[in-house]
């Protein structure tokens, strides 16, 4: 059974029973992440814009690492470090795609000041606290990239931004619930609760990928 410690450590604190006898530690979450990886790779191969291909590739690598991490648990916090670094890669490839597809015009100075501020907070949380706070700060960083460039987005994209924001808010709520209530939920009924996080992630990644595919004139 999953045992929560004081700090939320990926993938050990994810709320899905671990089978020590299996070569796939958490099969339900791994399956969802693998499906997400396949969808994102398929989108990457049909995308025409190089910057869209790059963004989609970064999303696919992020999900592929998630897949691996739910298959094999490596002692320590190396998997947390890698997933956080890949989150940064996703953030900056997304920013590059938005800038390129909106006409190569750089965002205003205030945008970069805000970006630097969030990055400083995120790195500070990573070094000082880790755990759930860096999950939230990582999601906040990605959300900032999209929301702060709202006026650059095409109609089909910005109409979906509210859904992205609601999805990210639900993700944060699921992580908080998992962090504080996993042991109680697993004692009540042993279900792969973390798979809900991965399913929502699959939906959000698919929506985001579709937005960039259409924007890049597939």
XYZ file of N, CA and C in Angstrom:
654
model
N 0.840 -1.194 0.000
C 0.000 0.000 0.000
C 0.877 1.247 0.000
N 0.341 2.310 -0.576
C 1.054 3.584 -0.581
C 1.124 4.123 0.838
N 2.294 4.529 1.249
C 2.457 5.143 2.559
C 2.891 6.592 2.360
N 2.117 7.511 2.898
C 2.470 8.915 2.782
C 3.492 9.286 3.841
N 4.441 10.098 3.444
C 5.408 10.653 4.380
C 5.077 12.122 4.545
N 5.898 12.837 5.330
C 5.607 14.244 5.573
C 5.690 15.072 4.299
N 6.503 14.643 3.361
C 6.665 15.395 2.117
C 6.167 14.562 0.941
N 5.427 15.218 0.047
C 4.922 14.537 -1.136
C 6.085 14.318 -2.100
N 6.450 13.071 -2.308
C 7.585 12.738 -3.167
C 7.093 11.896 -4.339
N 7.286 12.385 -5.544
C 6.896 11.651 -6.750
C 7.953 10.594 -7.060
N 7.547 9.368 -7.385
C 6.182 8.834 -7.493
C 5.725 8.080 -6.252
N 6.508 8.137 -5.163
C 6.223 7.305 -4.000
C 4.952 7.705 -3.275
N 4.587 8.983 -3.338
C 3.414 9.461 -2.614
C 2.148 9.432 -3.460
N 2.267 9.023 -4.715
C 1.083 8.954 -5.564
C 0.159 7.861 -5.062
N -1.133 8.157 -5.080
C -2.110 7.311 -4.398
C -2.603 6.166 -5.289
N -1.726 5.196 -5.458
C -2.072 3.955 -6.152
C -1.226 2.848 -5.539
N -1.850 1.727 -5.260
C -1.138 0.622 -4.631
C 0.038 0.172 -5.496
N 1.141 -0.134 -4.855
C 2.347 -0.601 -5.541
C 2.436 -2.118 -5.411
N 2.653 -2.771 -6.551
C 2.822 -4.223 -6.551
C 4.322 -4.522 -6.624
N 4.950 -4.895 -5.510
C 6.401 -5.127 -5.508
C 6.826 -6.335 -6.343
N 5.870 -7.213 -6.655
C 6.201 -8.418 -7.423
C 6.098 -8.193 -8.928
N 5.551 -7.047 -9.320
C 5.338 -6.768 -10.747
C 6.437 -5.865 -11.295
N 6.678 -5.974 -12.610
C 7.655 -5.083 -13.239
C 7.057 -3.709 -13.523
N 5.744 -3.573 -13.311
C 5.078 -2.273 -13.399
C 4.526 -1.955 -12.008
N 5.138 -0.997 -11.338
C 4.783 -0.715 -9.947
C 3.343 -0.239 -9.802
N 2.939 0.706 -10.658
C 1.590 1.277 -10.587
C 0.967 1.235 -11.985
N 0.356 0.109 -12.355
C -0.057 -0.122 -13.742
C -1.119 0.834 -14.270
N -2.089 1.229 -13.432
C -3.168 2.076 -13.950
C -2.652 3.450 -14.367
N -1.862 4.070 -13.517
C -1.287 5.377 -13.861
C -0.333 5.251 -15.040
N 0.443 4.166 -15.077
C 1.384 3.950 -16.183
C 0.646 3.823 -17.517
N -0.476 3.107 -17.524
C -1.246 2.923 -18.758
C -1.780 4.253 -19.275
N -2.333 5.061 -18.371
C -2.882 6.364 -18.786
C -1.771 7.255 -19.336
N -0.628 7.289 -18.655
C 0.498 8.102 -19.124
C 1.035 7.606 -20.462
N 1.072 6.284 -20.647
C 1.543 5.731 -21.920
C 0.614 6.142 -23.054
N -0.692 6.110 -22.808
C -1.661 6.533 -23.826
C -1.479 8.012 -24.153
N -1.278 8.826 -23.135
C -1.038 10.254 -23.339
C 0.218 10.482 -24.170
N 1.270 9.722 -23.883
C 2.524 9.834 -24.644
C 2.306 9.503 -26.110
N 1.558 8.450 -26.384
C 1.290 8.034 -27.767
C 0.501 9.106 -28.513
N -0.516 9.664 -27.856
C -1.336 10.714 -28.488
C -0.477 11.929 -28.827
N 0.368 12.346 -27.895
C 1.215 13.523 -28.113
C 2.255 13.279 -29.208
N 2.811 12.078 -29.250
C 3.762 11.751 -30.321
C 3.075 11.739 -31.677
N 1.842 11.218 -31.730
C 1.086 11.214 -32.985
C 0.842 12.641 -33.457
N 0.482 13.527 -32.532
C 0.290 14.936 -32.879
C 1.582 15.555 -33.379
N 2.691 15.217 -32.726
C 3.981 15.775 -33.132
C 4.311 15.394 -34.569
N 4.055 14.141 -34.935
C 4.400 13.672 -36.279
C 3.529 14.307 -37.366
N 2.292 14.709 -37.033
C 1.443 15.312 -38.056
C 1.535 16.836 -38.064
N 2.195 17.417 -37.038
C 2.360 18.875 -37.000
C 3.309 19.331 -38.106
N 3.027 20.488 -38.678
C 3.867 21.032 -39.744
C 4.874 22.051 -39.221
N 4.485 22.793 -38.209
C 5.358 23.837 -37.683
C 6.446 23.227 -36.804
N 7.725 23.560 -37.072
C 8.820 23.022 -36.229
C 8.671 23.370 -34.753
N 8.216 24.591 -34.441
C 8.100 24.986 -33.038
C 6.960 24.233 -32.350
N 5.917 23.907 -33.113
C 4.831 23.096 -32.557
C 5.315 21.666 -32.320
N 6.094 21.154 -33.259
C 6.686 19.826 -33.080
C 7.529 19.780 -31.808
N 8.309 20.828 -31.578
C 9.177 20.887 -30.415
C 8.356 20.900 -29.126
N 7.308 21.720 -29.099
C 6.460 21.794 -27.901
C 5.797 20.444 -27.632
N 5.253 19.828 -28.677
C 4.589 18.535 -28.514
C 5.571 17.447 -28.094
N 6.788 17.516 -28.611
C 7.815 16.553 -28.205
C 8.133 16.704 -26.723
N 8.211 17.947 -26.249
C 8.500 18.167 -24.828
C 7.376 17.619 -23.953
N 6.122 17.759 -24.411
C 4.997 17.203 -23.654
C 5.084 15.673 -23.640
N 5.423 15.090 -24.781
C 5.509 13.635 -24.884
C 6.620 13.077 -23.992
N 7.757 13.771 -23.953
C 8.866 13.324 -23.101
C 8.460 13.405 -21.629
N 7.759 14.489 -21.279
C 7.257 14.652 -19.911
C 6.357 13.485 -19.532
N 5.430 13.130 -20.416
C 4.510 12.028 -20.140
C 5.212 10.670 -20.196
N 6.208 10.541 -21.059
C 6.972 9.291 -21.115
C 7.727 9.071 -19.805
N 8.288 10.145 -19.241
C 8.983 10.019 -17.963
C 8.001 9.649 -16.853
N 6.798 10.226 -16.922
C 5.758 9.852 -15.974
C 5.439 8.365 -16.095
N 5.342 7.893 -17.334
C 5.057 6.474 -17.560
C 6.129 5.605 -16.911
N 7.380 5.928 -17.201
C 8.502 5.175 -16.627
C 8.480 5.227 -15.102
N 8.194 6.413 -14.558
C 8.234 6.593 -13.112
C 7.155 5.782 -12.405
N 6.030 5.554 -13.077
C 4.991 4.720 -12.479
C 5.267 3.230 -12.702
N 6.206 2.938 -13.580
C 6.622 1.547 -13.780
C 7.747 1.154 -12.829
N 8.720 2.053 -12.677
C 9.908 1.775 -11.870
C 10.109 2.903 -10.865
N 10.148 2.560 -9.590
C 10.392 3.539 -8.532
C 11.866 3.503 -8.136
N 12.558 4.611 -8.388
C 13.976 4.719 -8.061
C 14.112 5.382 -6.698
N 14.796 4.748 -5.743
C 14.945 5.337 -4.407
C 15.527 6.755 -4.469
N 15.065 7.593 -3.564
C 15.529 8.975 -3.542
C 14.548 9.898 -4.242
N 15.019 11.088 -4.601
C 14.144 12.100 -5.204
C 14.576 12.464 -6.627
N 15.332 11.577 -7.279
C 15.799 11.866 -8.636
C 14.641 11.985 -9.618
N 13.603 11.192 -9.431
C 12.472 11.255 -10.358
C 11.693 12.554 -10.200
N 11.634 13.056 -8.981
C 11.017 14.366 -8.754
C 11.820 15.459 -9.453
N 13.143 15.402 -9.329
C 14.010 16.399 -9.956
C 13.833 16.386 -11.474
N 13.841 15.196 -12.074
C 13.725 15.099 -13.533
C 12.371 15.623 -14.003
N 11.297 15.250 -13.311
C 9.970 15.684 -13.746
C 9.842 17.203 -13.630
N 10.506 17.794 -12.627
C 10.437 19.247 -12.476
C 11.230 19.943 -13.587
N 12.390 19.393 -13.918
C 13.178 19.953 -15.022
C 12.409 19.847 -16.331
N 11.764 18.711 -16.566
C 10.970 18.533 -17.790
C 9.784 19.499 -17.815
N 9.273 19.834 -16.635
C 8.212 20.839 -16.568
C 8.698 22.188 -17.060
N 9.934 22.536 -16.724
C 10.529 23.785 -17.225
C 10.702 23.730 -18.745
N 11.146 22.598 -19.241
C 11.309 22.446 -20.699
C 9.972 22.652 -21.396
N 8.909 22.056 -20.857
C 7.572 22.240 -21.423
C 7.151 23.701 -21.401
N 7.420 24.349 -20.280
C 7.026 25.750 -20.133
C 7.681 26.623 -21.203
N 8.981 26.438 -21.417
C 9.694 27.326 -22.339
C 9.473 26.952 -23.810
N 9.207 25.685 -24.106
C 8.846 25.353 -25.494
C 7.450 25.890 -25.808
N 6.585 25.894 -24.806
C 5.243 26.470 -24.992
C 5.344 27.968 -25.240
N 6.176 28.651 -24.456
C 6.383 30.090 -24.659
C 6.959 30.353 -26.037
N 7.931 29.544 -26.461
C 8.528 29.720 -27.787
C 7.481 29.543 -28.883
N 6.596 28.561 -28.714
C 5.544 28.332 -29.717
C 4.584 29.512 -29.781
N 4.214 30.050 -28.616
C 3.294 31.188 -28.595
C 3.922 32.403 -29.270
N 5.196 32.671 -28.955
C 5.877 33.821 -29.557
C 5.996 33.646 -31.065
N 6.431 32.474 -31.503
C 6.630 32.226 -32.924
C 5.322 32.283 -33.701
N 4.302 31.627 -33.199
C 3.039 31.547 -33.931
C 2.256 32.855 -33.905
N 2.581 33.727 -32.941
C 1.875 35.007 -32.865
C 2.624 36.117 -33.596
N 3.709 35.755 -34.301
C 4.384 36.741 -35.141
C 5.771 37.146 -34.703
N 6.400 36.370 -33.841
C 7.776 36.622 -33.411
C 7.965 37.906 -32.607
N 6.884 38.497 -32.113
C 7.006 39.700 -31.296
C 7.172 39.303 -29.828
N 8.225 39.840 -29.195
C 8.514 39.486 -27.816
C 7.446 40.047 -26.860
N 7.131 39.313 -25.788
C 6.217 39.835 -24.768
C 6.798 41.078 -24.114
N 5.968 41.879 -23.454
C 6.452 43.100 -22.795
C 7.338 42.777 -21.596
N 8.024 43.794 -21.114
C 8.963 43.632 -19.994
C 8.284 43.071 -18.756
N 7.048 43.545 -18.481
C 6.353 43.090 -17.274
C 6.167 41.581 -17.278
N 6.004 40.999 -18.479
C 5.832 39.550 -18.564
C 7.076 38.830 -18.044
N 8.249 39.280 -18.472
C 9.492 38.627 -18.068
C 9.795 38.874 -16.591
N 9.389 40.040 -16.064
C 9.552 40.293 -14.633
C 8.696 39.306 -13.825
N 7.441 39.145 -14.263
C 6.554 38.190 -13.604
C 7.066 36.766 -13.727
N 7.597 36.422 -14.899
C 8.149 35.082 -15.123
C 9.333 34.820 -14.190
N 10.232 35.798 -14.089
C 11.401 35.659 -13.215
C 10.973 35.513 -11.760
N 9.949 36.260 -11.359
C 9.448 36.209 -9.984
C 8.924 34.811 -9.653
N 8.132 34.230 -10.550
C 7.578 32.891 -10.313
C 8.691 31.847 -10.298
N 9.670 32.003 -11.190
C 10.790 31.046 -11.230
C 11.589 31.098 -9.930
N 11.840 32.302 -9.424
C 12.572 32.443 -8.169
C 11.811 31.767 -7.029
N 10.500 31.991 -6.980
C 9.672 31.347 -5.954
C 9.731 29.832 -6.104
N 9.601 29.353 -7.339
C 9.595 27.907 -7.582
C 10.918 27.261 -7.165
N 12.031 27.875 -7.563
C 13.348 27.318 -7.207
C 13.556 27.361 -5.695
N 13.117 28.438 -5.056
C 13.235 28.549 -3.601
C 12.431 27.448 -2.908
N 11.207 27.220 -3.387
C 10.380 26.156 -2.818
C 11.024 24.793 -3.037
N 11.612 24.611 -4.227
C 12.252 23.328 -4.539
C 13.417 23.061 -3.587
N 14.228 24.090 -3.333
C 15.416 23.916 -2.493
C 15.080 23.846 -1.005
N 14.052 24.585 -0.582
C 13.759 24.694 0.837
C 12.694 23.723 1.331
N 11.688 23.445 0.486
C 10.560 22.627 0.930
C 10.379 21.350 0.115
N 10.338 21.504 -1.208
C 10.028 20.358 -2.059
C 8.581 19.939 -1.867
N 8.269 18.703 -2.248
C 6.937 18.169 -2.012
C 5.840 18.875 -2.776
N 4.661 18.938 -2.153
C 3.466 19.482 -2.799
C 3.615 20.935 -3.258
N 4.295 21.818 -2.500
C 4.433 23.202 -2.957
C 5.062 23.332 -4.342
N 6.022 22.467 -4.692
C 6.648 22.610 -6.013
C 5.759 22.045 -7.119
N 4.843 21.149 -6.782
C 3.844 20.710 -7.761
C 2.961 21.896 -8.124
N 2.511 22.624 -7.093
C 1.632 23.775 -7.302
C 2.365 24.900 -8.026
N 3.606 25.188 -7.622
C 4.360 26.276 -8.267
C 4.695 25.929 -9.713
N 4.956 24.643 -9.985
C 5.222 24.222 -11.362
C 4.011 24.403 -12.251
N 2.832 24.046 -11.743
C 1.596 24.246 -12.495
C 1.303 25.737 -12.671
N 1.596 26.532 -11.631
C 1.371 27.980 -11.707
C 2.260 28.612 -12.771
N 3.498 28.141 -12.881
C 4.422 28.663 -13.887
C 3.890 28.412 -15.288
N 3.416 27.193 -15.530
C 2.887 26.861 -16.856
C 1.626 27.683 -17.149
N 0.754 27.815 -16.146
C -0.475 28.590 -16.327
C -0.164 30.046 -16.646
N 0.863 30.594 -15.997
C 1.244 31.991 -16.226
C 1.646 32.218 -17.680
N 2.396 31.279 -18.244
C 2.842 31.406 -19.630
C 1.650 31.580 -20.573
N 0.604 30.817 -20.329
C -0.571 30.869 -21.204
C -1.428 32.094 -20.922
N -1.754 32.309 -19.638
C -2.667 33.396 -19.279
C -2.064 34.768 -19.578
N -0.779 34.956 -19.302
C -0.136 36.254 -19.523
C -0.001 36.590 -21.009
N -0.138 35.577 -21.869
C -0.090 35.802 -23.315
C -1.463 35.612 -23.965
N -2.484 35.790 -23.145
C -3.868 35.557 -23.589
C -4.206 36.325 -24.862
N -3.754 37.594 -24.937
C -4.109 38.428 -26.094
C -3.390 38.020 -27.376
N -2.417 37.127 -27.279
C -1.708 36.643 -28.458
C -2.378 35.408 -29.067
N -3.258 34.776 -28.322
C -3.799 33.488 -28.733
C -4.897 33.644 -29.772
N -5.009 32.702 -30.702
C -6.115 32.715 -31.667
C -7.424 32.353 -30.973
N -8.535 32.624 -31.641
C -9.858 32.463 -31.018
C -10.088 31.051 -30.486
N -9.716 30.034 -31.275
C -9.991 28.661 -30.843
C -9.213 28.312 -29.574
N -8.081 28.993 -29.381
C -7.225 28.725 -28.221
C -7.768 29.441 -26.988
N -8.009 30.766 -27.112
C -8.383 31.496 -25.906
C -9.779 31.153 -25.425
N -10.626 30.594 -26.314
C -11.936 30.132 -25.860
C -11.793 28.944 -24.904
N -10.671 28.217 -25.031
C -10.449 27.051 -24.174
C -9.632 27.374 -22.929
N -9.060 28.580 -22.861
C -8.225 28.944 -21.711
C -8.968 28.785 -20.379
N -10.242 29.224 -20.271
C -10.944 29.010 -18.990
C -11.015 27.537 -18.595
N -11.165 26.650 -19.585
C -11.217 25.216 -19.288
C -9.851 24.717 -18.815
N -8.789 25.248 -19.424
C -7.441 24.898 -18.962
C -7.243 25.326 -17.509
N -7.677 26.533 -17.184
C -7.492 27.038 -15.829
C -8.301 26.224 -14.811
N -9.531 25.869 -15.173
C -10.340 25.026 -14.291
C -9.677 23.662 -14.132
N -9.153 23.121 -15.233
C -8.475 21.829 -15.188
C -7.262 21.859 -14.280
N -6.465 22.930 -14.371
C -5.283 23.051 -13.508
C -5.701 23.191 -12.045
N -6.777 23.946 -11.794
C -7.270 24.088 -10.420
C -7.716 22.738 -9.856
N -8.391 21.941 -10.687
C -8.817 20.611 -10.241
C -7.606 19.721 -10.007
N -6.584 19.831 -10.871
C -5.349 19.066 -10.670
C -4.728 19.371 -9.310
N -4.640 20.661 -8.990
C -4.067 21.059 -7.704
C -4.897 20.487 -6.560
N -6.232 20.556 -6.692
C -7.109 20.008 -5.649
C -6.913 18.508 -5.493
N -6.739 17.804 -6.611
C -6.518 16.355 -6.551
C -5.190 16.030 -5.871
N -4.159 16.812 -6.182
C -2.862 16.597 -5.536
C -2.948 16.848 -4.027
N -3.639 17.924 -3.640
C -3.788 18.225 -2.215
C -4.562 17.108 -1.518
N -5.650 16.670 -2.131
C -6.433 15.574 -1.565
C -5.594 14.306 -1.435
N -4.807 14.021 -2.475
C -3.953 12.836 -2.465
C -2.918 12.919 -1.343
N -2.362 14.101 -1.171
C -1.320 14.294 -0.172
C -1.843 14.095 1.237
N -3.056 14.601 1.506
C -3.574 14.576 2.870
C -4.496 13.397 3.173
N -5.146 12.845 2.151
C -6.184 11.846 2.401
C -5.911 10.472 1.808
N -4.738 10.287 1.193
C -4.467 9.018 0.514
C -4.593 7.819 1.462
N -3.965 7.902 2.610
C -3.970 6.752 3.516
C -5.396 6.395 3.924
N -6.193 7.408 4.240
C -7.587 7.158 4.621
C -8.356 6.539 3.463
N -8.183 7.074 2.238
C -8.900 6.544 1.077
C -8.508 5.101 0.792
N -7.201 4.809 0.892
C -6.742 3.462 0.611
C -7.214 2.468 1.672
N -7.339 2.912 2.909
C -7.869 2.040 3.955
C -9.360 1.789 3.755
N -10.048 2.797 3.224
C -11.489 2.652 2.958
C -11.731 1.734 1.776
N -11.020 1.996 0.680
C -11.109 1.137 -0.515
C -9.856 1.323 -1.354
N -9.200 0.227 -1.698
C -7.956 0.307 -2.458
C -8.252 0.448 -3.952
N -8.197 1.679 -4.414
C -8.416 2.001 -5.817
C -7.240 2.837 -6.324
N -7.002 2.852 -7.627
C -5.898 3.665 -8.185
C -6.298 5.133 -8.302
N -6.381 5.811 -7.167
C -6.875 7.195 -7.139
C -6.005 8.133 -7.970
N -4.709 7.873 -8.009
C -3.823 8.772 -8.756
C -4.113 8.745 -10.255
N -4.721 7.670 -10.726
C -5.065 7.598 -12.146
C -5.999 8.736 -12.559
N -6.783 9.265 -11.607
C -7.650 10.408 -11.911
C -6.816 11.624 -12.299
N -5.697 11.823 -11.601
C -4.781 12.911 -11.934
C -4.256 12.730 -13.352
N -3.864 11.496 -13.677
C -3.284 11.226 -14.989
C -4.324 11.326 -16.105
N -5.556 10.926 -15.824
C -6.622 11.046 -16.828
C -6.893 12.512 -17.137
N -6.967 13.339 -16.096
C -7.166 14.770 -16.314
C -5.981 15.355 -17.060
N -4.772 14.915 -16.729
C -3.589 15.367 -17.456
C -3.656 14.987 -18.918
N -4.113 13.785 -19.213
C -4.268 13.345 -20.606
C -5.229 14.263 -21.360
N -6.364 14.575 -20.733
C -7.356 15.460 -21.366
C -6.765 16.836 -21.626
N -6.076 17.401 -20.631
C -5.505 18.738 -20.785
C -4.401 18.763 -21.840
N -3.537 17.746 -21.856
C -2.484 17.681 -22.863
C -3.073 17.532 -24.268
N -4.120 16.728 -24.395
C -4.757 16.542 -25.708
C -5.369 17.849 -26.198
N -6.049 18.565 -25.308
C -6.622 19.866 -25.661
C -5.534 20.843 -26.080
N -4.460 20.899 -25.286
C -3.365 21.827 -25.576
C -2.697 21.481 -26.898
N -2.451 20.183 -27.108
C -1.849 19.758 -28.364
C -2.706 20.111 -29.558
N -4.008 19.902 -29.439
C -4.931 20.240 -30.541
C -4.896 21.734 -30.832
N -4.855 22.553 -29.768
C -4.811 24.008 -29.954
C -3.585 24.419 -30.764
N -2.428 23.853 -30.434
C -1.208 24.206 -31.163
C -1.197 23.624 -32.570
N -1.754 22.435 -32.736
C -1.842 21.861 -34.086
C -2.650 22.768 -35.009
N -3.818 23.213 -34.527
C -4.671 24.069 -35.349
C -4.021 25.419 -35.587
N -3.372 25.947 -34.575
C -2.700 27.253 -34.699
C -1.544 27.157 -35.707
N -0.857 26.014 -35.726
C 0.258 25.838 -36.644
C -0.169 25.448 -38.042
N -1.475 25.471 -38.333
C -1.993 25.177 -39.673
C -1.590 23.782 -40.159
N -2.064 22.790 -39.433
C -1.791 21.412 -39.830
C -2.450 21.114 -41.176
